[in-house]
Coordinates of C-alpha atoms and ligand atoms in Angstrom, one line a residue:
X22 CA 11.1 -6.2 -27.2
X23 CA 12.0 -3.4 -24.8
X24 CA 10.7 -4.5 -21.5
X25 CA 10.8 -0.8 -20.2
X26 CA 8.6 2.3 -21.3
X27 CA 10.6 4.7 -19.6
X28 CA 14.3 4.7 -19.3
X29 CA 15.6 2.0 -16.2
X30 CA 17.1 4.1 -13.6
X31 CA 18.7 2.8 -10.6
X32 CA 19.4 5.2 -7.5
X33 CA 21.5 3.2 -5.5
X34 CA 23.2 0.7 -7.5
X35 CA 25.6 -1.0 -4.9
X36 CA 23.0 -1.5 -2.6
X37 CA 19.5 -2.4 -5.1
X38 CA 22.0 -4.9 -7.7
X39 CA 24.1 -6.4 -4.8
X40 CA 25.6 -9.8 -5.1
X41 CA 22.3 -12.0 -3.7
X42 CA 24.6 -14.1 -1.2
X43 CA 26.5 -10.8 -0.2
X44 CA 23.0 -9.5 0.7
X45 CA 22.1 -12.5 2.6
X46 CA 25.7 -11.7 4.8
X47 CA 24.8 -8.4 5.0
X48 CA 21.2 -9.2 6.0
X49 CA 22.8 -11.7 8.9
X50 CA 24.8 -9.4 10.6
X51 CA 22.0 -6.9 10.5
X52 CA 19.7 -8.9 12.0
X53 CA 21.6 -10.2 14.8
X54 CA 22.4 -6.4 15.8
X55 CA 18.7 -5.6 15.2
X56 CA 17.9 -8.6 17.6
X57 CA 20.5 -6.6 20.2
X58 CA 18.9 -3.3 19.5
X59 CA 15.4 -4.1 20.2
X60 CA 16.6 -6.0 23.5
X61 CA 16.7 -2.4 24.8
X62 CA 12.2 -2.8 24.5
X63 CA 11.0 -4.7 27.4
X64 CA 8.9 -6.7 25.4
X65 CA 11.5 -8.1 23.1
X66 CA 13.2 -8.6 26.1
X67 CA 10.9 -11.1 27.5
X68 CA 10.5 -12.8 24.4
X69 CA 13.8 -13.1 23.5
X70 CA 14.4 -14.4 27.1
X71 CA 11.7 -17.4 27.0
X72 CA 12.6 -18.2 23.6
X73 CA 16.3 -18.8 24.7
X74 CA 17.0 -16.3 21.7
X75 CA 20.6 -14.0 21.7
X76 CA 22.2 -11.7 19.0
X77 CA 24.8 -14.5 19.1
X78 CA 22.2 -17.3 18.8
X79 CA 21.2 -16.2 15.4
X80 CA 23.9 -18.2 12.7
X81 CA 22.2 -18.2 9.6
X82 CA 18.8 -16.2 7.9
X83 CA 16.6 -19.7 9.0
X84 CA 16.9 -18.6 12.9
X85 CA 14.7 -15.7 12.0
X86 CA 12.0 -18.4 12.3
X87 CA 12.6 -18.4 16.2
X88 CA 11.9 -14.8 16.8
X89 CA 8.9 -14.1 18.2
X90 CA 5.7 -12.0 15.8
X91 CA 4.8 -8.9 17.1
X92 CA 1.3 -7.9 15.9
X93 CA -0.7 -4.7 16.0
X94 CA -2.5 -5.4 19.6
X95 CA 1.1 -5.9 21.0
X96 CA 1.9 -2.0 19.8
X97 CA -1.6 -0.9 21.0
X98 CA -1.0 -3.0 24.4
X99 CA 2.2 -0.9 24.9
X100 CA 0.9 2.4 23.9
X101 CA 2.5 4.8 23.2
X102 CA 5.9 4.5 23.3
X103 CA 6.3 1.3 24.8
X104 CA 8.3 0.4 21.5
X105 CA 10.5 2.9 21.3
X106 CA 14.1 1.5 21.7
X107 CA 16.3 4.9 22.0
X108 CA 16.2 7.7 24.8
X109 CA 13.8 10.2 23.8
X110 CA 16.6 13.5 22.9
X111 CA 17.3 11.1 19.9
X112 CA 14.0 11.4 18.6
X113 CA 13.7 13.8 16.1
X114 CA 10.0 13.0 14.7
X115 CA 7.0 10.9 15.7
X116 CA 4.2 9.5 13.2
X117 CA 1.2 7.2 13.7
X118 CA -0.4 4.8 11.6
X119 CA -3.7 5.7 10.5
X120 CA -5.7 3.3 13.2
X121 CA -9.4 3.7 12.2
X122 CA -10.5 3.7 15.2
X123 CA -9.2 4.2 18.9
X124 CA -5.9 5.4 19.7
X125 CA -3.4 5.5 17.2
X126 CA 0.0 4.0 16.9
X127 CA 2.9 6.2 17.3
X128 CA 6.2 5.4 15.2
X129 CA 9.2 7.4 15.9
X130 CA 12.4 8.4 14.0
X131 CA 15.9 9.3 14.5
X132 CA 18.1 11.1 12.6
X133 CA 19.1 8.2 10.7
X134 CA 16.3 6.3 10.4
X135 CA 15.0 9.7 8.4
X136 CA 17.7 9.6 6.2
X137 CA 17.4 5.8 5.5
X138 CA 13.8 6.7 5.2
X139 CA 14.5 9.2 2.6
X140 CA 16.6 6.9 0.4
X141 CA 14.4 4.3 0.5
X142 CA 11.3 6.5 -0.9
X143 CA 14.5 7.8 -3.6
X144 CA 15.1 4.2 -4.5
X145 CA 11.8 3.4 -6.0
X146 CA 10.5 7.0 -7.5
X147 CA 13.7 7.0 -9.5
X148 CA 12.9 3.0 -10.2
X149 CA 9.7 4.8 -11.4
X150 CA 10.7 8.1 -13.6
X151 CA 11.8 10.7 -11.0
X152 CA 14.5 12.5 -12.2
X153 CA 16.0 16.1 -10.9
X154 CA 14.5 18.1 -13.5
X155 CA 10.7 17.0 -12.6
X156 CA 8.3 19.1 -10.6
X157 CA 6.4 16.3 -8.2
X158 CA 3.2 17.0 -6.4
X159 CA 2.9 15.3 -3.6
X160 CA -1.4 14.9 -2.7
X161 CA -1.0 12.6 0.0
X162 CA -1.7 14.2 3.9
X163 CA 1.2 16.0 5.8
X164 CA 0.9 15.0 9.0
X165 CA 0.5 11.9 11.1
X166 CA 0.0 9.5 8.1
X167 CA 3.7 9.0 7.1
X168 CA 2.7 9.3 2.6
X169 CA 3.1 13.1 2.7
X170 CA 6.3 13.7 4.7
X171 CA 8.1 10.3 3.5
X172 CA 7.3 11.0 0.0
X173 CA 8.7 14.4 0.4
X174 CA 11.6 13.9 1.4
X175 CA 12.0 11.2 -1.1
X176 CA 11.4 13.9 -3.9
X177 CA 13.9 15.9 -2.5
X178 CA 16.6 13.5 -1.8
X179 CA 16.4 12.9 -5.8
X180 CA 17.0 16.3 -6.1
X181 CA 13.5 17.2 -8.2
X182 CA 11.1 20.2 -6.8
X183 CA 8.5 18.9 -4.4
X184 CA 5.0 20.6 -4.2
X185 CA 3.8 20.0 -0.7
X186 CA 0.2 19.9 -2.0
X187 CA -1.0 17.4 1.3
X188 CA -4.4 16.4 0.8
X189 CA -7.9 18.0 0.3
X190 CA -9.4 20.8 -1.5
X191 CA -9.2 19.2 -4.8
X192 CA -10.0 22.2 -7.0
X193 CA -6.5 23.7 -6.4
X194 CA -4.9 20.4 -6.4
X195 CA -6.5 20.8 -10.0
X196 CA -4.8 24.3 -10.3
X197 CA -1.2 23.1 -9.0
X198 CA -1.4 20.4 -11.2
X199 CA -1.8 22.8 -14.0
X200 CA -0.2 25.8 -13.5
X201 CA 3.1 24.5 -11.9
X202 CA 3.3 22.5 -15.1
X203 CA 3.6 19.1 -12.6
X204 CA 5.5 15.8 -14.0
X205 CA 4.6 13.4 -11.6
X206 CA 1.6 13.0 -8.8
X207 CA 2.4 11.1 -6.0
X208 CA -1.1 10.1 -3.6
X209 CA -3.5 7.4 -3.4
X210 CA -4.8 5.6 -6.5
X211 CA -8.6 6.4 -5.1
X212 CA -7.6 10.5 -4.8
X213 CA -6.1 10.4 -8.4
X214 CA -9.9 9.4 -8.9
X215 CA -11.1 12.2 -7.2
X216 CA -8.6 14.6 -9.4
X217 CA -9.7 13.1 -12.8
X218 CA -13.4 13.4 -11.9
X219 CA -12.7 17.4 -11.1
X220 CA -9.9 17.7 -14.2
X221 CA -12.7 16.2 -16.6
X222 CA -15.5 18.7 -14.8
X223 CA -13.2 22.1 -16.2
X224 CA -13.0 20.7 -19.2
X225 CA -8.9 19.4 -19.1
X226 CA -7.1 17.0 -21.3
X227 CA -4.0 14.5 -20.8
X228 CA -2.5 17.0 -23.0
X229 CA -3.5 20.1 -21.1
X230 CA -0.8 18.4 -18.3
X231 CA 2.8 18.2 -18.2
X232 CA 1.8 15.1 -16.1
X233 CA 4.1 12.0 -17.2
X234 CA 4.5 9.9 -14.1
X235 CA 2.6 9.2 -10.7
X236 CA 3.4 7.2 -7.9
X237 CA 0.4 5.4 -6.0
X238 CA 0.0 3.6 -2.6
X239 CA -1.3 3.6 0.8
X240 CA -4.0 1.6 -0.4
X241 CA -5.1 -1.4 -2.8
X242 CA -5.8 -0.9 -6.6
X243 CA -6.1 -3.8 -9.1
X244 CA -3.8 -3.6 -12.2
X245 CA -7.8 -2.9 -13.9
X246 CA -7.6 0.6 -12.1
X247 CA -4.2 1.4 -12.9
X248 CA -5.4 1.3 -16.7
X249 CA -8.4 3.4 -16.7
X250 CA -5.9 5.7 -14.1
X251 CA -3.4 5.7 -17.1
X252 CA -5.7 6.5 -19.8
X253 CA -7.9 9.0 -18.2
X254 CA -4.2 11.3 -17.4
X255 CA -1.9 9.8 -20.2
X256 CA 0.5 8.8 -17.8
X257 CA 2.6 5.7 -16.1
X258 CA 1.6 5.1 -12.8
X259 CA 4.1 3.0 -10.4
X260 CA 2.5 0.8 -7.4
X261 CA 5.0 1.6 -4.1
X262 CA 4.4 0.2 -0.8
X263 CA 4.9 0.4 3.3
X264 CA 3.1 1.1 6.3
X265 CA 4.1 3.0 9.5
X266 CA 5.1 0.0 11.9
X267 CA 8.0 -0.7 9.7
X268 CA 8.9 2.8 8.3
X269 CA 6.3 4.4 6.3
X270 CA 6.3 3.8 2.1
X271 CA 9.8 2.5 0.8
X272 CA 9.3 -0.7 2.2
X273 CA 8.9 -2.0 -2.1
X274 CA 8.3 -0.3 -5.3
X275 CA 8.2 -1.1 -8.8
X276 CA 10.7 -0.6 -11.4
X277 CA 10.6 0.5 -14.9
X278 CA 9.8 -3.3 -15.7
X279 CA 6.8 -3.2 -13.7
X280 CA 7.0 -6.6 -12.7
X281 CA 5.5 -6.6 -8.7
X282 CA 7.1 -4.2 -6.6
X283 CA 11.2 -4.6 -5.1
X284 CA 11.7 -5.2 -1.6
X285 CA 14.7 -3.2 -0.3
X286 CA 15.7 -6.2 0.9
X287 CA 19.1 -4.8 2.8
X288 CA 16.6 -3.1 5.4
X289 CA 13.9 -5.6 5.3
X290 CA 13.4 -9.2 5.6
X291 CA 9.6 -10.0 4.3
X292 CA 8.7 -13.5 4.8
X293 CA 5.3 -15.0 3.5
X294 CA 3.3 -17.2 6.2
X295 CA -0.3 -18.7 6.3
X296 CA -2.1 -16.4 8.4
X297 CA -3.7 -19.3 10.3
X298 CA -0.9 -21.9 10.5
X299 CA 1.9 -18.9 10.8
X300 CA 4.3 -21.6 8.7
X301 CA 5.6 -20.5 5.1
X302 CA 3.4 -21.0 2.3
X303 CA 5.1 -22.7 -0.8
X304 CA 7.3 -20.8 -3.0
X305 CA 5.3 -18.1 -5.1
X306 CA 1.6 -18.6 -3.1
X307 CA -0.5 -15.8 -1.7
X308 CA 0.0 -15.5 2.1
X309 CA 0.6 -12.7 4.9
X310 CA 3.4 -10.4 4.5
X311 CA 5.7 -10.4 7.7
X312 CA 8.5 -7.8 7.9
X313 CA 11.7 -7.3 10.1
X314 CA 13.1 -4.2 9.8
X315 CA 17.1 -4.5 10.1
X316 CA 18.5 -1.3 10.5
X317 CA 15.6 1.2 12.3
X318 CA 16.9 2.9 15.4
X319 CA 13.7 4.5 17.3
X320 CA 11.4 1.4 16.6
X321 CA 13.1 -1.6 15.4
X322 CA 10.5 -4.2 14.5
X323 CA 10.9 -8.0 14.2
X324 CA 8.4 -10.2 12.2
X325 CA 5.9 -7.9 12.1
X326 CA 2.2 -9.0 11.0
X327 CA 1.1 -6.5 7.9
X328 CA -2.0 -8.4 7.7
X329 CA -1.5 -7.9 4.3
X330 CA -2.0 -10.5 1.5
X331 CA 0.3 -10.7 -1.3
X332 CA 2.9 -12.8 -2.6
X333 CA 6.4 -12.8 -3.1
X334 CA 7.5 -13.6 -6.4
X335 CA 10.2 -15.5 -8.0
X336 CA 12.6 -15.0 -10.8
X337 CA 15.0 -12.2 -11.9
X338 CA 13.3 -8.5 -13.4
X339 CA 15.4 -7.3 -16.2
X340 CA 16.0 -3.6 -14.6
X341 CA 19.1 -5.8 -13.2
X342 CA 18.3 -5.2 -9.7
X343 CA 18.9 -8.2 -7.6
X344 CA 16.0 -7.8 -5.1
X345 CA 13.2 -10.1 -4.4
X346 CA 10.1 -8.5 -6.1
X347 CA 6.2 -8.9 -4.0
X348 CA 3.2 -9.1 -5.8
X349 CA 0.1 -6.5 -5.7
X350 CA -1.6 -6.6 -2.1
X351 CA -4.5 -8.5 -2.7
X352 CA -6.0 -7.3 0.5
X353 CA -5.8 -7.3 4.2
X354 CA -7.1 -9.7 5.8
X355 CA -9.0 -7.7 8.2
X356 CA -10.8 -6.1 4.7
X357 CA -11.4 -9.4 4.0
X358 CA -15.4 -10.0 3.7
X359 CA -16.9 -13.5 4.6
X360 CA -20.3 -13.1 3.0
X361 CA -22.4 -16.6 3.3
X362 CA -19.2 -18.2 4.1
X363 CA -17.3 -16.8 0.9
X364 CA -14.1 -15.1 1.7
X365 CA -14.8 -12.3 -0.8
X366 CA -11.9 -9.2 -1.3
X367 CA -13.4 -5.9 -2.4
X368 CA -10.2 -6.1 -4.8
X369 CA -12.6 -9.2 -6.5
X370 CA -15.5 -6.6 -7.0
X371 CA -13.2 -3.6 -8.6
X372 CA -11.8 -6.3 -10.9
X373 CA -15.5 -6.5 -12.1
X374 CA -16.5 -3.3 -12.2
X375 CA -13.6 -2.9 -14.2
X376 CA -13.7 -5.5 -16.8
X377 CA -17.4 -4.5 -17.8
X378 CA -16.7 -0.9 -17.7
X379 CA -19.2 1.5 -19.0
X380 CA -19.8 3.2 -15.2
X381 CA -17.2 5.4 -13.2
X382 CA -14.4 4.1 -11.2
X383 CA -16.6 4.6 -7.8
X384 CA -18.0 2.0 -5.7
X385 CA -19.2 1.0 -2.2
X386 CA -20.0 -2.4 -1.0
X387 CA -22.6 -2.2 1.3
X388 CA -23.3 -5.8 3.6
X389 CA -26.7 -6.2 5.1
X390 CA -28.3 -9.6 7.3
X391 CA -32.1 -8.9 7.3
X392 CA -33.2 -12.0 7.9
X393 CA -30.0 -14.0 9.2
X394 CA -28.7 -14.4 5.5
X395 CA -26.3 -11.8 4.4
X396 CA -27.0 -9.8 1.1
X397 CA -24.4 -8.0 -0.4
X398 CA -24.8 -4.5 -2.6
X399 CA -22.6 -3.0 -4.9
X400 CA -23.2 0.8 -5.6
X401 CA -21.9 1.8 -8.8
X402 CA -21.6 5.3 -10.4
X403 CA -22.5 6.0 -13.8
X404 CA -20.6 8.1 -15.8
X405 CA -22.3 11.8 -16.7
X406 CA -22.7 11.0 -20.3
X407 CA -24.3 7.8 -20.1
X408 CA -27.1 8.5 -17.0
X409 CA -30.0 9.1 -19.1
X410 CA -29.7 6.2 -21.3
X411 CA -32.0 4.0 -22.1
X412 CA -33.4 1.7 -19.3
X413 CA -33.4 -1.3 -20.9
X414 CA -29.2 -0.5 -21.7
X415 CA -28.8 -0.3 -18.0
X416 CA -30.9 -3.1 -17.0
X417 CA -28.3 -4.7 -19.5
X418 CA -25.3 -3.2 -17.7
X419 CA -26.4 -4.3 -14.2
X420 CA -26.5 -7.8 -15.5
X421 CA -23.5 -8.0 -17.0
X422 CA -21.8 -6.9 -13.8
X423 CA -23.5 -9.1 -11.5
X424 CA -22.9 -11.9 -13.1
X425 CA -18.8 -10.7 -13.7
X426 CA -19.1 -10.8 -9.6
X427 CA -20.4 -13.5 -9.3
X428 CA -17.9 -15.3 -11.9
X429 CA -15.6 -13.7 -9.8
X430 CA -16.5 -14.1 -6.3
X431 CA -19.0 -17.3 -6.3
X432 CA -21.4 -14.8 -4.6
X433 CA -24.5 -12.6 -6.0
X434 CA -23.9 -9.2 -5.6
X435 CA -27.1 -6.6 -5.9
X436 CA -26.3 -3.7 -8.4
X437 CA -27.3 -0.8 -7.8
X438 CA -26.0 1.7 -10.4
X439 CA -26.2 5.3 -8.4
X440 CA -26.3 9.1 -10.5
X441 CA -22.6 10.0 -11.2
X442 CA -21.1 12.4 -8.1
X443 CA -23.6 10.7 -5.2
X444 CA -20.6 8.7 -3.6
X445 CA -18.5 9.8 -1.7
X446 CA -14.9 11.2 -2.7
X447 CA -11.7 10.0 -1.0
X448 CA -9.5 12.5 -0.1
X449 CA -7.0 9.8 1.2
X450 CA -7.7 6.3 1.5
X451 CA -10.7 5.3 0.2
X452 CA -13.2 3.3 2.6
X453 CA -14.8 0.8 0.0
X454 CA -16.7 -1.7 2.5
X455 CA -19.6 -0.7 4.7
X456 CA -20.6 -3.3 7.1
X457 CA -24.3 -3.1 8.2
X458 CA -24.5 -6.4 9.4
X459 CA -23.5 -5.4 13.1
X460 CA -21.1 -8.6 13.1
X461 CA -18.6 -8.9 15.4
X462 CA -14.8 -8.2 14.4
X463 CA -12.0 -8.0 16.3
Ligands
LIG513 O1 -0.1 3.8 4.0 C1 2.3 4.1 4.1 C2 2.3 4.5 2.7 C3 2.0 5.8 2.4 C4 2.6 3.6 1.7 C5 2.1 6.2 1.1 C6 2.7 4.0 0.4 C7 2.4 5.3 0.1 P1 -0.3 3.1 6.9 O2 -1.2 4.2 7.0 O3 0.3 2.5 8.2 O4 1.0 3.4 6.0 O5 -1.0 1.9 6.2 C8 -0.4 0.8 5.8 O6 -1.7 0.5 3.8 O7 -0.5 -2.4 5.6 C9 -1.5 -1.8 3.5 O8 -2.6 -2.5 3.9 C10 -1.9 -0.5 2.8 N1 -1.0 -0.2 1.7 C11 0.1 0.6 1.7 N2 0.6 0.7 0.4 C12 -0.1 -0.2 -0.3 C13 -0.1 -0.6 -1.7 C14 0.9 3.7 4.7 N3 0.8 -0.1 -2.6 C15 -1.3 -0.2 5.1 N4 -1.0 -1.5 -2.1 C16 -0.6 -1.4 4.6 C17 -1.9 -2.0 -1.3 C18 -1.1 -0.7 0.5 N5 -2.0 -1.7 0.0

């Protein structure tokens, strides 16, 4: 059986198929001058200095076990540019990572690491359909948030047209879409919601589109939500991942095979630790992702902690790339909900929703402690067409999902199923939790 439903491109051969222990070299040497390089940021420099650790010091991929983690409070304690490793007149751009609240975190770029950046974002639309002759909307913001810009010049290194769409005003995303005759979408899985709901309102089909292929991430979707995604626009949508500390997306993306998402492992080393021990988890087991980025200039990074949960997965994909694949993120661990003790991922609840069907793709999980014991809602939307059914069908509907939750999760979840169009709309990344049980968190 043909593994792939669209042709198996690669962009950069020599680099995505290489030799696995030519890699591994390659990946040495680059760590050992990325270990030099981020000597130049006082903090690394400290580190490296109790740790006893040199460029020279590092003889084999296992020593990347001695370097020290950086984590997000480090970046915030140095704010803002206390990571920056190059004199500022080689700076040609400066992101930040989309902090929800507080300060944000500034990332900057130099000329290189925008062309590296750019090859990277080439290397997994092509892995996922792009081809030259494609027109791509890209529906992710153009600003700060590094999806619009990265993606962009992705596009355009692969040589197809780029429509700088950038977030918002969905109606003439709608039109663009349309009229411009688009082949691929490139934004966040909850905003292709958002477009579907407003394509479905005018009356458009699948076949109304020139829409073939989109490109989703900057936030977690279950494999359930890539389906109804699929259906609802009659396309092939490809999970890509990354986040500002280490570049922006590129950091992974699937392939043709679809089999978890590559690691462009010659720029990154992603270990897998257990978030409370730090050590490895075993081969194949769900842990936190922690990335070294081997070649940046402006902000090199070593063993960063995503705080993401995924895991990385073993074996060879048949695209004939040779690079170490990651699973879905599961989560983050700072999304993660502990309701009556249960660690419970919002991820766990879409799943759900999904599996019983028969509302809209919209949720919110609302937390609540009235009387010192936490209750947990689930708001649903139901689709237009099947609001004013009978009671008793939705009574049944509400069932069925709260006990799929709790089969699920181990917890009992309220349903509340809400009139279609009363929750509200991501035009970015979609904030599914809302705490109200004025718990601490960090
Ligand atoms: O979201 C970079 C990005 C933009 C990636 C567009 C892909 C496409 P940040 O704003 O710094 O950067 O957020 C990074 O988003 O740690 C994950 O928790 C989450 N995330 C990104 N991609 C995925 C994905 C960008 N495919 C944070 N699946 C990361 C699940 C994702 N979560």
């Amino acid at each position: 059986m043909n593994p792939f439903l669209i042709e198996n491109r690669i962009f950069d051969p020599a680099a995505e198929c290489m030799d696995p222990a030519e890699r591994r070299g390659l990946q040495l040497e680059r760590l050992r001058n990325a270990v030099r390089h981020a000597g130049n940021i006082p903090f690394y420099r400290q580190k490296f200095k109790e740790a006893g650790i040199t460029p020279e010091s590092i003889r084999s991929l296992d020593d990347l076990r001695r370097l020290p983690f950086t984590t997000k409070q480090d970046l915030r304690d140095h704010y803002p540019f206390g990571f920056f490793a190059v004199p500022r007149s080689e700076l040609v751009r400066i992101h930040a990572s989309s902090g929800t609240t507080g300060k944000p975190t500034f990332v900057g770029y130099t000329r290189n690491d925008l062309k590296l950046w750019s090859e990277l974002c080439a290397r997994f639309l092509v892995g996922g359909g792009l081809t030259p002759d494609q027109v791509a909307q890209v529906s992710f913001g153009y600003g700060l948030f590094t999806g619009g810009f990265g993606l962009h010049y992705g596009i355009e290194r692969v040589g197809a047209a780029v429509i700088p769409a950038s977030s918002g005003n969905t109606q003439r995303q709608v039109l663009l879409l349309k009229d411009a005759k688009v082949n691929t979408l490139i934004c966040t899985p909850s905003y292709a919601l958002n477009l579907i709901d407003v394509l479905q309102d005018q009356g458009l089909k699948p076949g109304d589109l020139a829409l073939r292929y989109a490109h989703f991430g900057g936030e977690q979707w279950t494999e359930d939500m890539r389906k109804a995604i699929e259906e609802a626009l009659g396309i092939r949508a490809f999970n890509n991942y990354g986040l500002s500390e280490i570049i922006g997306p590129g950091v992974s993306g699937e392939c043709a095979a679809r089999t978890g998402m590559h690691i462009q492992e010659d720029h990154f080393i992603v270990e897998c630790v257990n978030p409370q021990t730090l050590e490895p988890v075993a081969p194949g087991e769900e842990g936190e992702l922690v990335i070294t980025a081997l070649t940046k200039e402006a902000c090199p990074i070593i063993r960063y902690r995503t705080r993401d949960l995924a895991r990385l997965l073993e074996g060879d994909c048949p695209c004939g790339r040779t690079t170490r694949r990651m699973s879905r993120v599961k989560g983050r661990t700072d999304d993660m909900m502990i309701i009556r003790g249960v660690n419970v991922f919002p991820s766990q609840v879409e799943e759900a929703l999904l599996r019983v069907g028969g509302t809209a793709p919209h949720y919110v999980i609302e937390l609540y402690r009235p009387h010192n014991l936490d209750e947990a809602v689930v708001k649903v939307e139901m689709r237009p067409q099947e609001f004013s059914d009978k009671m008793e069908e939705l009574h049944r509907l509400r069932d069925r999902i709260s006990r799929e939750i709790t089969g699920i999760t181990g917890i009992h979840f309220q349903v509340e199923l809400v009139e279609p169009n009363s929750l509200e709309r991501s035009t970015g990344k979609v904030k599914r939790v809302i705490d109200k049980r004025g718990l601490k968190i960090d």
